Structure formats: structure tokens, C-alpha cells
CSV table of C-alpha atoms in Angstrom, one decimal:
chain,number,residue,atom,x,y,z
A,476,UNK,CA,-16.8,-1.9,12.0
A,477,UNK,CA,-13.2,-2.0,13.3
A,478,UNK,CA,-11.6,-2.3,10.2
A,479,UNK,CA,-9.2,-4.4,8.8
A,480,UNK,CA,-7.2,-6.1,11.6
A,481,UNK,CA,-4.2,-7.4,11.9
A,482,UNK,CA,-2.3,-9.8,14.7
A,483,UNK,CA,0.0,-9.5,16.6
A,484,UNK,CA,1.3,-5.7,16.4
A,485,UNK,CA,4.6,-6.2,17.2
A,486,UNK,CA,6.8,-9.7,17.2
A,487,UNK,CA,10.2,-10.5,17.6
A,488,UNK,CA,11.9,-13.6,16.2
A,489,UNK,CA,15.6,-14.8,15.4
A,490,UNK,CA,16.5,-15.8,12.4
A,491,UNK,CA,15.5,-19.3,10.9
A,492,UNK,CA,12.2,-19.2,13.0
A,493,UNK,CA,9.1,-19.5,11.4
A,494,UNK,CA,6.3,-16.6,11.4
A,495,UNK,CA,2.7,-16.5,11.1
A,496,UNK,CA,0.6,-13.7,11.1
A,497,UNK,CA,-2.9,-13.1,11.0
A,498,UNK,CA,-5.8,-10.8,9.4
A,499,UNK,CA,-9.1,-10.3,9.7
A,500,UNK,CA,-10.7,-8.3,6.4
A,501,UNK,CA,-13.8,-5.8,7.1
A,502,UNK,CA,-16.9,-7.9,7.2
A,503,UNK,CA,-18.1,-8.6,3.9
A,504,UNK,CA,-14.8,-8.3,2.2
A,505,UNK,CA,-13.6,-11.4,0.2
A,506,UNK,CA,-10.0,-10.3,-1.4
A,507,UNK,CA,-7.2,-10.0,1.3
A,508,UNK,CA,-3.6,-8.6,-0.4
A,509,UNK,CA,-0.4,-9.0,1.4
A,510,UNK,CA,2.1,-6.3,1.6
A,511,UNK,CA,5.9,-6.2,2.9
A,512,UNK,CA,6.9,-2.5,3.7
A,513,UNK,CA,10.9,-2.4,4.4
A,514,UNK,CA,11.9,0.7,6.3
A,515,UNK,CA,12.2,3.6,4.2
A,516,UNK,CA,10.6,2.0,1.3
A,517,UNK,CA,6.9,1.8,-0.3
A,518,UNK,CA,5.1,-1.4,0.4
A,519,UNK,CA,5.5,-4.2,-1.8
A,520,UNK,CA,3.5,-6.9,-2.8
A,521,UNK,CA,3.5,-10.2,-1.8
A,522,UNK,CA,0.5,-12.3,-2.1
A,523,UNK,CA,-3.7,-11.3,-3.1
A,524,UNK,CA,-6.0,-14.3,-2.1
A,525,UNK,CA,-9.8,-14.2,-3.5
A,526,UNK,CA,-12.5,-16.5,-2.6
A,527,UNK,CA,-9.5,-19.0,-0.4
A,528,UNK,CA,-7.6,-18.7,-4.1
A,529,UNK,CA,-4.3,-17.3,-4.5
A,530,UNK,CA,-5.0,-15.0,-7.5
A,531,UNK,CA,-1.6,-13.3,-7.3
A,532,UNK,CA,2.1,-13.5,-6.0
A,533,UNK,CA,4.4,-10.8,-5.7
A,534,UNK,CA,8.4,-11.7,-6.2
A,535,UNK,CA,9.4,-13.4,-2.9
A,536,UNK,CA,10.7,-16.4,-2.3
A,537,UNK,CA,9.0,-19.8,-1.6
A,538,UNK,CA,9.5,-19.2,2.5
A,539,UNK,CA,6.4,-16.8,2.3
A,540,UNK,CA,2.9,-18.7,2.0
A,541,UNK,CA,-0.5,-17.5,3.5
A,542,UNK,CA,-3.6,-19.0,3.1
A,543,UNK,CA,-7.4,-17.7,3.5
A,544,UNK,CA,-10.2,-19.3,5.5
A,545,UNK,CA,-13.5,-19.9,4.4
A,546,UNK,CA,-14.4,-16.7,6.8
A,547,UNK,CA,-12.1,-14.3,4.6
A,548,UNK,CA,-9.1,-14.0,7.4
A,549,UNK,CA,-5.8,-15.0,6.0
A,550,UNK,CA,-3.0,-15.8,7.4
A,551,UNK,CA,0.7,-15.1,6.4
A,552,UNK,CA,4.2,-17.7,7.0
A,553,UNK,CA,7.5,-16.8,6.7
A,554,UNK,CA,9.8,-19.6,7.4
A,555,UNK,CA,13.6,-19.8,7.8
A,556,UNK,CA,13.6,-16.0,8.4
A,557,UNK,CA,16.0,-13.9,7.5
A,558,UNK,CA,17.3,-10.1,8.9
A,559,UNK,CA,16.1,-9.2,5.8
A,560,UNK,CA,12.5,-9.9,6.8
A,561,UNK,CA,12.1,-7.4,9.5
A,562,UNK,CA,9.6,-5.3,8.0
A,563,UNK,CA,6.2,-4.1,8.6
A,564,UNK,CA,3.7,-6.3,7.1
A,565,UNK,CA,0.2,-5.1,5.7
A,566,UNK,CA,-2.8,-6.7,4.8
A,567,UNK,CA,-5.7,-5.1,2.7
A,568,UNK,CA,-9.3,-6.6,2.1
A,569,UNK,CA,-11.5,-5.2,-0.6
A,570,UNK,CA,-14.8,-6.3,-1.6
A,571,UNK,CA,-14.3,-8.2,-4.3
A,572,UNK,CA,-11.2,-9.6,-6.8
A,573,UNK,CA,-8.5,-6.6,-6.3
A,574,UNK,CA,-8.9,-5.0,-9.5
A,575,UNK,CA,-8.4,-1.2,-10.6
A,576,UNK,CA,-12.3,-0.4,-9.8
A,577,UNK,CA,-12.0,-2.2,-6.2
A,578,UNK,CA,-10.7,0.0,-3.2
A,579,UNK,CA,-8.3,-1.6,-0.6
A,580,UNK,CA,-8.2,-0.8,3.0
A,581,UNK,CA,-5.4,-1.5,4.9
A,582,UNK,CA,-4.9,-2.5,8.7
A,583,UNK,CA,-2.9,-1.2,11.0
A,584,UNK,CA,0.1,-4.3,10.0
A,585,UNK,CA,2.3,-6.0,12.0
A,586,UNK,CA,5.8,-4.9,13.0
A,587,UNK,CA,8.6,-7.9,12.8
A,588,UNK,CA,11.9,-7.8,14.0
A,589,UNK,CA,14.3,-11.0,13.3
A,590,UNK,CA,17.5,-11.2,15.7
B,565,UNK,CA,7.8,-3.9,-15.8
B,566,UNK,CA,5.6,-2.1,-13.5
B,567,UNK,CA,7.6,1.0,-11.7
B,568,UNK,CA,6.8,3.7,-9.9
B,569,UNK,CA,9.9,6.8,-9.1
B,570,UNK,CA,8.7,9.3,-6.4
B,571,UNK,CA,12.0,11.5,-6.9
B,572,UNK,CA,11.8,13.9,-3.3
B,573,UNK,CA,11.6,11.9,0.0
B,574,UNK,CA,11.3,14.7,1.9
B,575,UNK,CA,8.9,18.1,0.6
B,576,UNK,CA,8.7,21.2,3.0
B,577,UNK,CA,6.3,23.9,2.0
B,578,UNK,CA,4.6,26.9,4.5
B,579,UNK,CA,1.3,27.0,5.1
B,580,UNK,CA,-0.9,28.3,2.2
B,581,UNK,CA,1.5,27.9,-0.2
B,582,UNK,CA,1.0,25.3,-3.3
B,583,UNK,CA,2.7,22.0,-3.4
B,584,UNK,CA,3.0,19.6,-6.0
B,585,UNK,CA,4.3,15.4,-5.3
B,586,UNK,CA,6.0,14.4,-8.1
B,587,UNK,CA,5.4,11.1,-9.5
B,588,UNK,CA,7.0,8.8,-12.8
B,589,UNK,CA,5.7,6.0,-14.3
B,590,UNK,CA,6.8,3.3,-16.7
B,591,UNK,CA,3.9,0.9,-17.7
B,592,UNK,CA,3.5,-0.7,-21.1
B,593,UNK,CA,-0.5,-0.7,-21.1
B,594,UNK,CA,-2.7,1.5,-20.1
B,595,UNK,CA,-2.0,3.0,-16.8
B,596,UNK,CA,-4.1,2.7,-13.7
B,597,UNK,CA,-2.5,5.7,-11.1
B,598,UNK,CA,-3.2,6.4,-7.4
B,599,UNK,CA,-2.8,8.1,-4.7
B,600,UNK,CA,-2.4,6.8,-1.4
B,601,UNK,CA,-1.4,8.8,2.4
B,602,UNK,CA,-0.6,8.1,5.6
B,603,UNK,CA,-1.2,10.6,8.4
B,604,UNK,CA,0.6,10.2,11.4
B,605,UNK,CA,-0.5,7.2,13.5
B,606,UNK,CA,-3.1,6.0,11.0
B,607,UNK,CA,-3.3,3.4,8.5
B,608,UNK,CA,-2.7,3.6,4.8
B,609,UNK,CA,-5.7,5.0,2.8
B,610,UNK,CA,-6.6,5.9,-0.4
B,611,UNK,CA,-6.3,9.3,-1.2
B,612,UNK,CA,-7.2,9.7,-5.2
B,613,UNK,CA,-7.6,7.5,-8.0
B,614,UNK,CA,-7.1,8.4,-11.6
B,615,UNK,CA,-10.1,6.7,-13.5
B,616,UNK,CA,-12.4,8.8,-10.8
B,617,UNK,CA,-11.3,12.0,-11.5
B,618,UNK,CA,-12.0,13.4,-8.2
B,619,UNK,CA,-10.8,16.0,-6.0
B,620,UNK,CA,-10.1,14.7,-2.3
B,621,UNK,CA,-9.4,17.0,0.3
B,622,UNK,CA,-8.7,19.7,-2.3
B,623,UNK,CA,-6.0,17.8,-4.4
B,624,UNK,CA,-6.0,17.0,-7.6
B,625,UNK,CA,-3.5,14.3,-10.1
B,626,UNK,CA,-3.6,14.6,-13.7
B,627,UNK,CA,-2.0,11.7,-16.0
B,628,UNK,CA,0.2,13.3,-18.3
B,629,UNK,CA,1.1,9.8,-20.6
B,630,UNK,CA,3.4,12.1,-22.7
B,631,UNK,CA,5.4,12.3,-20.0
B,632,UNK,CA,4.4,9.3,-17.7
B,633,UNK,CA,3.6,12.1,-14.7
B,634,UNK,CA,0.8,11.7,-12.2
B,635,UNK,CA,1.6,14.0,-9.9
B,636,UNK,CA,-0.1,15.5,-7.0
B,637,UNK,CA,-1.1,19.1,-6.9
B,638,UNK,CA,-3.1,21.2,-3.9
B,639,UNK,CA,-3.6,25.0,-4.6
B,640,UNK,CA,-3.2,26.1,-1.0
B,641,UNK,CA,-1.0,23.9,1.6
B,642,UNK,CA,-2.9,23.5,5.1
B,643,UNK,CA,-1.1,22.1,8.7
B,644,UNK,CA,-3.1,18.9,8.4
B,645,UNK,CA,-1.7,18.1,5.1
B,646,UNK,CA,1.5,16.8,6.5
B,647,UNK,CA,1.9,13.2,6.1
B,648,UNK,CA,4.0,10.5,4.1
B,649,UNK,CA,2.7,10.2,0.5
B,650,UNK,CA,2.8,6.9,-1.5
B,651,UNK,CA,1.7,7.0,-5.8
B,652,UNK,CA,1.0,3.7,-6.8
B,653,UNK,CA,0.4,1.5,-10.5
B,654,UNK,CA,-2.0,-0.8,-10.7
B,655,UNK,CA,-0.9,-4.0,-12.7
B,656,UNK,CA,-1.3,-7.8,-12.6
B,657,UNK,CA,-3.7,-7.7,-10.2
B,658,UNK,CA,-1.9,-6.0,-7.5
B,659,UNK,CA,-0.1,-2.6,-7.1
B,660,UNK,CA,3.1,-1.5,-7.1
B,661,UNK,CA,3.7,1.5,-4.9
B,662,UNK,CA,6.7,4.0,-5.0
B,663,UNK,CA,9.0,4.8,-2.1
B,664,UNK,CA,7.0,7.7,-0.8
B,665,UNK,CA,7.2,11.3,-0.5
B,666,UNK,CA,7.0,12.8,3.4
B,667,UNK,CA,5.7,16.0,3.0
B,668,UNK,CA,5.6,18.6,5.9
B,669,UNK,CA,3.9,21.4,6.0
B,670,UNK,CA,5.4,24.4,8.1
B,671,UNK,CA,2.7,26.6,10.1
């Protein structure tokens, strides 16, 4: 199993495009969690999707969305971007609901740069 | 609020000497801690947990709630230690990670 995985690796956008990025959870996972990691800082939450649910949102504004397919993969829109959204962006799948007793894995994320 | 304070970005220690990643919590309930690392050029993974009370690749994190500590301990330093070091609060269904500790281990 490859792991969690994300696309693309690297992107480069100017601002008040729109994003989308892509993950596909390890096979059997059903919980994907999305994560913005600014430079310098720890990541930071941004959505958890369970069973196609959204079953949590981190503070960020309306712009960010994702979704998740009935085959687990989820993907992540940013629209209108900002500078302030170049970041590296992580997903995580875990078996189940993302709860204290689940363990996430994380993919390798994707790098975004806005111009 | 959740919160999470990691107070050294940067931690240099020689080789077979003990290190310790500090780590502060504030958290009105009960506290769910971990541990997660990132080794150069790999993903994020978890590294310890504190309702398994395990000991993973010889470190060890003991919750202290009287002083809202978790942090991470190894007796004896080794090379491949090295790595960035993330602790992390698990609350409302999601976790809320600190701003890392890069720890470097000197041969």
C-alpha cells in the first residue's frame, strides 16, 4: 500500500484563483482530515470528512470547501486565494471517525505557492 | 480553547546524551496528548500517544495535569533521532498541534 496520497506535489497560483487538490486515503480508510501547515508553524486544522460527511471544520474562512467521494478520496478548494494561503496542505485518512483511539496517517501534502 | 506551546524551536544535544521536548497544554477536559515526528524527507507520523502508555523508539511522555506538561523524554540521544517534533491535543474531533520543536542531534 502506497499510502496516503496526495495531488499535485507542488502548484503555483496567483492570487484570486481557485485551487483544488486531491487525496487518496489508504485503502480501507473512511475519515480523511485536512490540514494547512504555514511555514514555520504546526499544522492546523481545516476540515475532517467521515463517510462523505463533514464531521468537523477548523477556523477558516468560507473560500475553503472539500468534499469526499463515495470511494473515500477527498478533495480540497480554496477560492479567491490569497498570499496568505501558500502553505503546505496535508491530508490524513484513518480507519474510522477521527477520534482519540483512531491513528492518522498523513501523505506526503501538497506545496502551494500564490503570486 | 484547545492550545498547545512547544517553547524551544530549535534543541541541540550530542550524541548519548538525554533530551527532553518540552510541551504545555491548556484544555478544560480531559486531555488527549501526542506525539507526532517528522524525519527528514518523510511524512508526518505518529510517534507516541498518551492513553497507550508506550515507549516508541526508546521515548517516553508522561502527563503531568498539575502542571499541564507532556513532555518528551529519551534516556540516551542517538544520530537518527534528529528530526522536527510536533505535540499535539486532541479535541472536537480534530487535533490541534503546536509549532514544533527541531531537534538535532550532534554525532
Amino acid at each position: 500500500d502506497a499510502g496516503v496520497t496526495q495531488s499535485p506535489t507542488h502548484l503555483i497560483k496567483t492570487r484570486g484563483q481557485q485551487v483544488t487538490l486531491r487525496c487518496s486515503p489508504i485503502s480501507g480508510h473512511k475519515s480523511v482530515s485536512w490540514y494547512q501547515q504555514v511555514l514555520g508553524q504546526g499544522p492546523q486544522f481545516i476540515f475532517q470528512y467521515y463517510e462523505k460527511e463533514e464531521r468537523g471544520r477548523g477556523n477558516f474562512p468560507d473560500r475553503f470547501s472539500a468534499r469526499q467521494f463515495p470511494n473515500y478520496s477527498s478533495e480540497l478548494n480554496v477560492n479567491a486565494l490569497l498570499l496568505g494561503d501558500s502553505a503546505l496542505y496535508l491530508c490524513a485518512s484513518s480507519l474510522e471517525q477521527f477520534l482519540d483511539q483512531e491513528t492518522q496517517y498523513f501523505g506526503p501534502g501538497t506545496r502551494l505557492l500564490v503570486l | 480553547a484547545q492550545r498547545v506551546t512547544q517553547p524551544e524551536k530549535l534543541l541541540s544535544v550530542f550524541k548519548g546524551a538525554p533530551v527532553e521536548l518540552k510541551c504545555n497544554y491548556s484544555y478544560s477536559g480531559s486531555p488527549e496528548l501526542f506525539w507526532y515526528v517528522q524525519y527528514s524527507r518523510q511524512r508526518l507520523q505518529l510517534l507516541l500517544r498518551h492513553i497507550s502508555r508506550e515507549s516508541i523508539k526508546g521515548f517516553t511522555a508522561d502527563l503531568n495535569k498539575g502542571e499541564t506538561s507532556f513532555h518528551l523524554k529519551k534516556p540516551f540521544a542517538q544520530e537518527e533521532d534528529s528530526a522536527m517534533y510536533y505535540c499535539a491535543i486532541f479535541g472536537a474531533n480534530n487535533l490541534f498541534f503546536g509549532t514544533g520543536t527541531r531537534l538535532t542531534v550532534i554525532p
